[in-house]
N, C-alpha and C. Protein backbone atom coordinates (compact mmCIF):
# COMPACT_ATOMS: atom_id res chain seq x y z
N MET A 1 20.53 -14.35 70.01
CA MET A 1 20.68 -13.21 69.12
C MET A 1 20.78 -13.71 67.68
N LYS A 2 20.00 -13.12 66.80
CA LYS A 2 20.01 -13.52 65.40
C LYS A 2 21.10 -12.77 64.66
N PHE A 3 21.69 -13.42 63.67
CA PHE A 3 22.73 -12.82 62.84
C PHE A 3 22.20 -12.75 61.42
N ASP A 4 22.18 -11.55 60.85
CA ASP A 4 21.70 -11.36 59.48
C ASP A 4 22.82 -11.73 58.51
N LYS A 5 22.56 -12.72 57.70
CA LYS A 5 23.57 -13.21 56.75
C LYS A 5 23.62 -12.38 55.48
N GLU A 6 22.75 -11.38 55.38
CA GLU A 6 22.74 -10.51 54.21
C GLU A 6 22.94 -9.06 54.64
N TYR A 7 23.49 -8.27 53.72
CA TYR A 7 23.66 -6.84 53.95
C TYR A 7 22.35 -6.16 53.58
N SER A 8 21.89 -5.21 54.36
CA SER A 8 20.67 -4.50 54.02
C SER A 8 20.89 -2.99 54.05
N THR A 9 20.12 -2.29 53.24
CA THR A 9 20.16 -0.84 53.21
C THR A 9 18.77 -0.29 52.95
N GLN A 10 18.50 0.87 53.51
CA GLN A 10 17.27 1.61 53.26
C GLN A 10 17.58 2.85 52.42
N TYR A 11 18.84 3.06 52.14
CA TYR A 11 19.34 4.25 51.48
C TYR A 11 19.22 4.07 49.96
N LYS A 12 18.26 4.77 49.34
CA LYS A 12 18.00 4.59 47.91
C LYS A 12 19.21 4.90 47.05
N GLU A 13 19.98 5.93 47.40
CA GLU A 13 21.16 6.29 46.62
C GLU A 13 22.19 5.16 46.63
N GLU A 14 22.28 4.45 47.75
CA GLU A 14 23.19 3.32 47.85
C GLU A 14 22.73 2.19 46.94
N MET A 15 21.43 1.89 46.94
CA MET A 15 20.88 0.86 46.07
C MET A 15 21.12 1.21 44.60
N LEU A 16 20.91 2.48 44.23
CA LEU A 16 21.12 2.89 42.84
C LEU A 16 22.59 2.80 42.45
N PHE A 17 23.49 3.17 43.35
CA PHE A 17 24.92 3.07 43.09
C PHE A 17 25.31 1.61 42.86
N LEU A 18 24.84 0.73 43.73
CA LEU A 18 25.16 -0.69 43.59
C LEU A 18 24.58 -1.25 42.29
N ARG A 19 23.37 -0.85 41.94
CA ARG A 19 22.77 -1.31 40.68
C ARG A 19 23.60 -0.85 39.48
N ASN A 20 24.10 0.38 39.52
CA ASN A 20 24.95 0.89 38.44
C ASN A 20 26.27 0.14 38.35
N LYS A 21 26.69 -0.47 39.45
CA LYS A 21 27.91 -1.28 39.47
C LYS A 21 27.63 -2.73 39.09
N GLY A 22 26.38 -3.04 38.77
CA GLY A 22 26.01 -4.40 38.37
C GLY A 22 25.72 -5.33 39.53
N ILE A 23 25.54 -4.78 40.71
CA ILE A 23 25.24 -5.59 41.90
C ILE A 23 23.75 -5.48 42.16
N LYS A 24 23.07 -6.61 42.10
CA LYS A 24 21.62 -6.63 42.28
C LYS A 24 21.26 -7.16 43.67
N TYR A 25 20.22 -6.59 44.23
CA TYR A 25 19.76 -7.07 45.53
C TYR A 25 19.13 -8.45 45.38
N THR A 26 19.18 -9.22 46.46
CA THR A 26 18.60 -10.56 46.43
C THR A 26 17.10 -10.52 46.69
N TRP A 27 16.66 -9.56 47.49
CA TRP A 27 15.23 -9.35 47.71
C TRP A 27 15.01 -8.01 48.37
N VAL A 28 13.78 -7.55 48.32
CA VAL A 28 13.41 -6.27 48.92
C VAL A 28 12.10 -6.45 49.68
N TYR A 29 11.95 -5.71 50.75
CA TYR A 29 10.69 -5.73 51.49
C TYR A 29 10.39 -4.33 52.00
N ILE A 30 9.16 -4.12 52.40
CA ILE A 30 8.73 -2.86 53.00
C ILE A 30 8.62 -3.09 54.50
N ASN A 31 9.34 -2.29 55.28
CA ASN A 31 9.30 -2.49 56.74
C ASN A 31 8.01 -1.91 57.34
N GLU A 32 7.88 -2.02 58.64
CA GLU A 32 6.65 -1.59 59.32
C GLU A 32 6.40 -0.09 59.23
N ASP A 33 7.45 0.68 58.88
CA ASP A 33 7.31 2.13 58.71
C ASP A 33 7.04 2.51 57.25
N GLY A 34 6.89 1.51 56.38
CA GLY A 34 6.62 1.78 54.97
C GLY A 34 7.86 2.11 54.16
N ILE A 35 9.04 1.77 54.68
CA ILE A 35 10.30 2.07 54.01
C ILE A 35 10.83 0.82 53.33
N SER A 36 11.27 0.98 52.07
CA SER A 36 11.87 -0.15 51.34
C SER A 36 13.22 -0.50 51.94
N VAL A 37 13.47 -1.79 52.07
CA VAL A 37 14.74 -2.30 52.57
C VAL A 37 15.26 -3.30 51.53
N TRP A 38 16.45 -3.02 50.99
CA TRP A 38 17.06 -3.89 49.98
C TRP A 38 18.10 -4.77 50.65
N LYS A 39 18.09 -6.05 50.32
CA LYS A 39 19.01 -7.03 50.91
C LYS A 39 19.97 -7.53 49.83
N TYR A 40 21.23 -7.66 50.20
CA TYR A 40 22.29 -8.09 49.29
C TYR A 40 23.08 -9.25 49.89
N LYS A 41 23.55 -10.12 49.02
CA LYS A 41 24.45 -11.18 49.44
C LYS A 41 25.78 -10.54 49.84
N LYS A 42 26.29 -10.92 51.00
CA LYS A 42 27.58 -10.38 51.46
C LYS A 42 28.70 -11.05 50.67
N GLU A 43 29.38 -10.25 49.86
CA GLU A 43 30.49 -10.76 49.05
C GLU A 43 31.47 -9.63 48.79
N LYS A 44 32.65 -9.98 48.35
CA LYS A 44 33.73 -9.00 48.17
C LYS A 44 33.36 -7.86 47.23
N LYS A 45 32.70 -8.17 46.10
CA LYS A 45 32.38 -7.09 45.16
C LYS A 45 31.40 -6.08 45.77
N LEU A 46 30.55 -6.53 46.68
CA LEU A 46 29.65 -5.60 47.38
C LEU A 46 30.48 -4.66 48.26
N TRP A 47 31.38 -5.22 49.05
CA TRP A 47 32.20 -4.39 49.95
C TRP A 47 33.09 -3.44 49.16
N ASP A 48 33.64 -3.91 48.04
CA ASP A 48 34.47 -3.04 47.19
C ASP A 48 33.66 -1.86 46.66
N ALA A 49 32.44 -2.14 46.20
CA ALA A 49 31.59 -1.07 45.67
C ALA A 49 31.20 -0.08 46.76
N LEU A 50 30.83 -0.59 47.93
CA LEU A 50 30.47 0.30 49.03
C LEU A 50 31.66 1.14 49.47
N SER A 51 32.83 0.54 49.49
CA SER A 51 34.04 1.28 49.84
C SER A 51 34.28 2.41 48.84
N GLU A 52 34.09 2.10 47.58
CA GLU A 52 34.26 3.12 46.53
C GLU A 52 33.24 4.25 46.71
N MET A 53 32.00 3.89 46.95
CA MET A 53 30.94 4.90 47.10
C MET A 53 31.24 5.84 48.26
N TYR A 54 31.58 5.27 49.41
CA TYR A 54 31.77 6.10 50.58
C TYR A 54 33.14 6.80 50.63
N SER A 55 34.11 6.32 49.87
CA SER A 55 35.38 7.02 49.82
C SER A 55 35.30 8.25 48.92
N GLU A 56 34.31 8.24 47.99
CA GLU A 56 34.10 9.39 47.10
C GLU A 56 33.36 10.51 47.81
N ASN A 57 32.59 10.19 48.83
CA ASN A 57 31.77 11.21 49.51
C ASN A 57 32.48 11.77 50.71
């Protein structure tokens, strides 16, 4: 079983929120369904920002 060492999202609003927080994705790709997937380094500031985003909604 493979373990993904990076956090990924397909949710554009999540990517925009993280970008507004100064967190940039490490790379992006288009999956087989034509959907953009953004990858992020797993680190505390990422989890803090995601926690903030989802606690507001």
